[in-house]
Amino acid sequence: MPQKTEVLKNRMEQLARSLQNNSDVLGLLGLGSVGGEIERLDDFSDLDFFLIVKEGKKADFLKDTRWLSLDGARVTWIFQNTPDGFKLFYEDGVYAENAVFTSDELKEAEYAPGRWWFRREELDEALKNPSARVRDPSRNHADPNDADPHDATRSTADPEEGAEKRGGSPGVQVPSRDSSWLLGEILSCIYVGMCRFQRGEKLSAWRFISGHAYSMFLELLEMTASERGVEVSPEAAVRDPYSIERRIELRQPEIEDCSSSILLGYDSIPESAANFLDILEDQFTVPRVPADQIRGLSRLF
């Protein structure tokens, strides 16, 4: 059986070969550990990449995602997390995050230095590196409520921002920040957090699970309170628009037990992840594929 790092490289090469046959595709740009930092690639890496397409073709690749499935590597779970792209699992457990851009959009995108796995001559090779621009230093410290903290392929943190707001491609659908979207983000944050933990990045893992994922879990509980039969008094229903945590114990009585089970701290990250998944499965319909991947990682400890 090939090493995971070889599987990841082969997957990018296979995807590049497949996309070369599509005349609407201009390039495949790998990012992070399959990009300009490929020396970091390890058994707990995932695939971060941008697909660069011709003007007017972006919406087609977002609507029809069959281009992501390959011979022997079928996509088994996918959801659109931004107006530009997806998070997904392949059948062999490889996790990927991607975005689809035109070349003009790529010039305005925020991303880590990349590596071309495939590029047509008409696409400027220099675009593998982000344009020189002043970066907001606060973006180096992700907000716990940031919807997409996995920043190698950061495009739009909140889907409500919309491709149109950034002057993006016409016809692109903006995913709704609904319960399904929140659940997908929570699961992907827990998974990425556990991968970070596996390579010794405990603080990052703690932040992904107890910060990013848990903040969205609070939002999910609030959004689904009525359908879960949670009755809230008028007094308790008043939310602080700047802090979802304020008075949440009054609005969501189960939150104390949830917090005690999930927020176990820096030294109990696998237990936190496992308990988090159990609580999600108890209250919501959780997709099997990401749940199995999270459970597999949390059981290693």
Coordinates of C-alpha atoms in Angstrom, one line a residue:
M1 CA 0.0 0.0 0.0
P2 CA 1.5 3.4 -1.0
Q3 CA 2.3 6.0 1.7
K4 CA -0.3 8.7 2.3
T5 CA 2.1 11.3 0.9
E6 CA 2.4 9.4 -2.4
V7 CA -1.4 9.0 -2.5
L8 CA -1.8 12.8 -2.2
K9 CA 0.7 13.6 -4.9
N10 CA -0.7 11.0 -7.2
R11 CA -4.2 12.4 -6.6
M12 CA -3.1 15.8 -7.7
E13 CA -1.3 14.4 -10.7
Q14 CA -4.4 12.3 -11.6
L15 CA -6.6 15.4 -11.3
A16 CA -4.3 17.5 -13.4
R17 CA -4.2 14.8 -16.2
S18 CA -8.0 14.6 -16.2
L19 CA -8.4 18.4 -16.3
Q20 CA -6.0 18.8 -19.2
N21 CA -8.7 17.2 -21.4
N22 CA -11.1 20.0 -20.6
S23 CA -10.5 23.1 -22.8
D24 CA -12.4 25.3 -20.3
V25 CA -9.7 24.7 -17.7
L26 CA -6.6 26.9 -17.6
G27 CA -4.8 25.5 -14.6
L28 CA -4.6 23.6 -11.4
L29 CA -2.9 25.4 -8.6
G30 CA -1.9 23.4 -5.5
L31 CA -1.6 25.3 -2.2
G32 CA -0.1 24.7 1.3
S33 CA 1.5 21.3 1.5
V34 CA 0.6 20.5 -2.1
G35 CA 1.8 23.9 -3.2
G36 CA 4.7 26.1 -2.3
E37 CA 5.4 24.2 0.9
I38 CA 5.3 20.7 -0.4
E39 CA 8.2 19.7 1.8
R40 CA 5.6 19.8 4.7
L41 CA 3.5 17.1 3.1
D42 CA 2.8 14.3 5.6
D43 CA 0.3 11.6 6.4
F44 CA -2.1 14.1 7.9
S45 CA -2.1 16.6 5.1
D46 CA -5.0 17.3 2.8
L47 CA -5.4 18.7 -0.7
D48 CA -5.9 22.4 -1.0
F49 CA -6.1 23.7 -4.6
F50 CA -7.6 26.2 -7.0
L51 CA -9.1 25.4 -10.3
I52 CA -8.6 28.2 -12.8
V53 CA -11.1 28.3 -15.6
K54 CA -12.0 30.5 -18.5
E55 CA -14.3 33.6 -18.1
G56 CA -17.9 32.6 -18.1
K57 CA -17.2 29.0 -17.1
K58 CA -16.9 29.2 -13.4
A59 CA -20.6 28.5 -12.6
D60 CA -20.5 25.3 -14.7
F61 CA -17.7 23.8 -12.6
L62 CA -19.6 24.8 -9.4
K63 CA -22.9 23.3 -10.5
D64 CA -21.4 20.0 -11.9
T65 CA -18.8 18.6 -9.7
R66 CA -18.1 15.4 -11.6
W67 CA -14.7 16.7 -12.5
L68 CA -13.6 16.1 -8.9
S69 CA -14.3 12.3 -9.1
L70 CA -11.6 10.3 -10.7
D71 CA -11.0 6.6 -11.7
G72 CA -10.6 4.8 -8.4
A73 CA -11.1 8.0 -6.4
R74 CA -14.8 8.7 -6.1
V75 CA -16.1 11.7 -4.1
T76 CA -18.2 10.4 -1.3
W77 CA -19.0 13.6 0.6
I78 CA -19.1 17.2 -0.6
F79 CA -20.6 20.5 0.4
Q80 CA -20.2 24.0 -1.0
N81 CA -18.8 26.1 1.8
T82 CA -18.1 29.3 -0.1
P83 CA -19.4 30.9 -3.3
D84 CA -16.2 29.7 -4.9
G85 CA -15.7 26.1 -3.8
F86 CA -16.1 23.0 -1.8
K87 CA -14.9 20.8 1.0
L88 CA -15.0 17.0 0.3
F89 CA -13.8 13.5 1.1
Y90 CA -12.7 10.9 -1.4
E91 CA -13.7 7.3 -0.9
D92 CA -10.2 6.5 0.4
G93 CA -10.4 9.1 3.1
V94 CA -8.4 11.9 1.3
Y95 CA -9.8 15.2 2.4
A96 CA -9.8 18.3 0.1
E97 CA -10.7 21.9 0.0
N98 CA -10.9 23.8 -3.2
A99 CA -12.1 26.9 -5.0
V100 CA -12.8 27.7 -8.6
F101 CA -11.6 31.0 -10.0
T102 CA -11.1 32.8 -13.3
S103 CA -7.7 34.3 -13.8
D104 CA -8.9 37.8 -13.0
E105 CA -10.5 36.5 -9.7
L106 CA -7.2 34.8 -8.8
K107 CA -5.4 38.1 -8.9
E108 CA -7.7 39.3 -6.1
A109 CA -7.8 36.1 -4.0
E110 CA -5.9 35.6 -0.8
Y111 CA -3.8 32.4 -0.7
A112 CA -0.5 30.9 0.3
P113 CA 2.2 30.6 -2.4
G114 CA 1.3 27.7 -4.7
R115 CA 2.6 25.2 -7.2
W116 CA 1.2 24.6 -10.7
W117 CA 0.2 21.0 -11.2
F118 CA -1.1 21.9 -14.6
R119 CA -1.1 25.3 -16.5
R120 CA -1.8 26.4 -20.0
E121 CA 0.6 28.8 -21.6
E122 CA -2.0 31.6 -21.7
L123 CA -2.2 31.6 -17.9
D124 CA 0.6 33.7 -16.2
E125 CA 2.9 31.4 -14.3
A126 CA 3.5 34.2 -11.8
L127 CA 0.0 33.8 -10.5
K128 CA 1.2 30.8 -8.5
N129 CA 2.1 33.5 -5.9
P130 CA -0.5 35.9 -4.5
S131 CA -0.4 39.5 -5.7
A132 CA 1.7 41.8 -3.4
R133 CA -0.8 43.6 -1.3
V134 CA -1.1 44.8 2.3
R135 CA -2.6 42.1 4.4
D136 CA -4.8 42.9 7.3
P137 CA -2.6 41.7 10.3
S138 CA -5.7 40.7 12.2
R139 CA -6.3 37.9 9.6
N140 CA -3.3 36.2 11.1
H141 CA -5.4 35.5 14.1
A142 CA -8.7 33.9 13.0
D143 CA -11.9 35.0 14.7
P144 CA -13.6 32.0 16.5
N145 CA -16.7 32.8 14.5
D146 CA -14.8 32.8 11.2
A147 CA -16.6 30.2 9.0
D148 CA -13.6 29.0 7.1
P149 CA -10.4 29.1 9.2
H150 CA -8.5 26.6 7.0
D151 CA -6.8 29.4 5.3
A152 CA -4.6 27.9 2.5
T153 CA -7.6 28.2 0.2
R154 CA -9.4 31.1 2.0
S155 CA -11.7 32.9 -0.4
T156 CA -14.8 34.1 1.4
A157 CA -15.1 33.5 5.2
D158 CA -18.9 33.8 5.2
P159 CA -21.1 32.6 2.3
E160 CA -23.4 35.6 2.8
E161 CA -20.5 37.8 1.6
G162 CA -21.3 36.4 -1.9
A163 CA -19.3 36.2 -5.0
E164 CA -21.2 39.1 -6.4
K165 CA -20.1 41.4 -3.5
R166 CA -16.5 40.7 -4.5
G167 CA -17.2 41.3 -8.1
G168 CA -17.2 37.6 -8.9
S169 CA -18.5 35.6 -11.8
P170 CA -22.1 35.9 -12.8
G171 CA -24.4 32.9 -12.3
V172 CA -22.5 31.7 -9.2
Q173 CA -24.8 30.5 -6.4
V174 CA -24.1 31.7 -2.9
P175 CA -24.5 28.8 -0.3
S176 CA -26.9 29.7 2.5
R177 CA -25.7 29.8 6.1
D178 CA -28.3 27.3 7.1
S179 CA -28.1 24.3 9.5
S180 CA -26.7 22.0 6.8
W181 CA -23.9 24.5 6.0
L182 CA -23.1 24.9 9.7
L183 CA -23.0 21.2 10.3
G184 CA -20.6 20.7 7.3
E185 CA -18.3 23.4 8.7
I186 CA -18.4 22.0 12.2
L187 CA -17.5 18.5 11.0
S188 CA -14.7 19.8 8.7
C189 CA -13.2 21.9 11.5
I190 CA -13.2 18.9 13.9
Y191 CA -11.5 16.8 11.3
V192 CA -8.9 19.3 10.4
G193 CA -8.3 19.9 14.1
M194 CA -7.7 16.2 14.7
C195 CA -5.2 16.1 11.8
R196 CA -3.4 19.1 13.3
F197 CA -3.3 17.2 16.6
Q198 CA -1.8 14.1 15.0
R199 CA 1.2 16.1 13.8
G200 CA 1.7 17.8 17.2
E201 CA -0.1 21.1 16.5
K202 CA -2.1 20.9 19.7
L203 CA -2.9 24.6 20.0
S204 CA -4.2 24.8 16.5
A205 CA -6.2 21.6 17.0
W206 CA -7.7 23.0 20.2
R207 CA -8.6 26.2 18.5
F208 CA -10.3 24.4 15.5
I209 CA -12.4 22.2 17.8
S210 CA -13.1 24.3 20.9
G211 CA -13.0 27.6 19.1
H212 CA -14.1 27.5 15.5
A213 CA -16.3 24.4 15.6
Y214 CA -17.9 25.1 19.0
S215 CA -18.8 28.7 18.1
M216 CA -20.6 27.4 15.0
F217 CA -22.2 24.7 17.2
L218 CA -23.8 27.4 19.4
E219 CA -25.1 29.0 16.3
L220 CA -26.5 25.7 15.1
L221 CA -28.3 25.1 18.4
E222 CA -29.9 28.5 18.2
M223 CA -31.0 28.1 14.6
T224 CA -32.6 24.7 15.3
A225 CA -34.1 25.4 18.7
S226 CA -37.7 25.3 17.6
E227 CA -37.5 22.1 15.6
R228 CA -35.7 20.4 18.5
G229 CA -38.5 21.4 20.8
V230 CA -36.5 23.8 22.9
E231 CA -38.9 26.3 24.5
V232 CA -37.4 29.7 25.3
S233 CA -38.9 32.4 27.5
P234 CA -39.3 35.9 26.0
E235 CA -36.7 37.2 28.4
A236 CA -34.1 34.6 27.6
A237 CA -34.7 34.9 23.9
V238 CA -33.1 38.3 23.8
R239 CA -29.7 37.7 22.1
D240 CA -26.7 39.9 22.3
P241 CA -25.9 40.7 18.7
Y242 CA -22.2 40.8 19.3
S243 CA -21.8 37.7 21.5
I244 CA -23.8 34.5 21.0
E245 CA -22.5 33.2 24.3
R246 CA -24.4 35.8 26.4
R247 CA -27.3 34.2 28.2
I248 CA -27.1 31.1 26.0
E249 CA -27.5 28.9 29.1
L250 CA -31.0 30.4 29.5
R251 CA -31.9 29.9 25.8
Q252 CA -30.3 26.4 25.4
P253 CA -30.4 24.5 28.7
E254 CA -28.4 21.6 27.3
I255 CA -25.4 23.8 26.6
E256 CA -24.0 23.2 30.1
D257 CA -23.7 19.5 29.6
C258 CA -22.4 20.0 26.0
S259 CA -19.8 22.4 27.2
S260 CA -18.6 20.1 30.0
S261 CA -18.3 17.2 27.5
I262 CA -16.6 19.1 24.7
L263 CA -14.5 21.9 26.2
L264 CA -12.1 19.6 28.0
G265 CA -9.0 21.7 27.3
Y266 CA -5.6 21.6 25.7
D267 CA -4.7 18.2 27.1
S268 CA -7.9 16.3 26.2
I269 CA -8.3 17.2 22.5
P270 CA -9.1 13.6 21.2
E271 CA -11.7 13.2 23.9
S272 CA -13.2 16.5 23.1
A273 CA -13.5 15.6 19.4
A274 CA -15.1 12.2 20.2
N275 CA -17.6 13.7 22.6
F276 CA -18.4 16.5 20.2
L277 CA -19.2 14.0 17.5
D278 CA -21.4 11.9 19.9
I279 CA -23.4 15.0 20.7
L280 CA -23.8 16.0 17.1
E281 CA -25.0 12.5 16.2
D282 CA -27.4 12.5 19.1
Q283 CA -29.1 15.8 18.0
F284 CA -28.6 16.0 14.3
T285 CA -28.4 13.8 11.2
V286 CA -24.7 13.6 10.7
P287 CA -23.2 12.5 7.3
R288 CA -21.5 9.1 7.8
V289 CA -18.3 9.9 5.8
P290 CA -16.9 12.8 7.9
A291 CA -18.1 11.2 11.1
D292 CA -16.2 8.0 10.3
Q293 CA -13.0 9.9 9.5
I294 CA -13.2 11.9 12.7
R295 CA -14.0 8.8 14.8
G296 CA -11.0 7.0 13.3
L297 CA -8.6 9.8 14.2
S298 CA -9.9 10.3 17.7
R299 CA -9.6 6.5 18.4
L300 CA -5.9 6.6 17.7
F301 CA -5.3 8.0 21.2

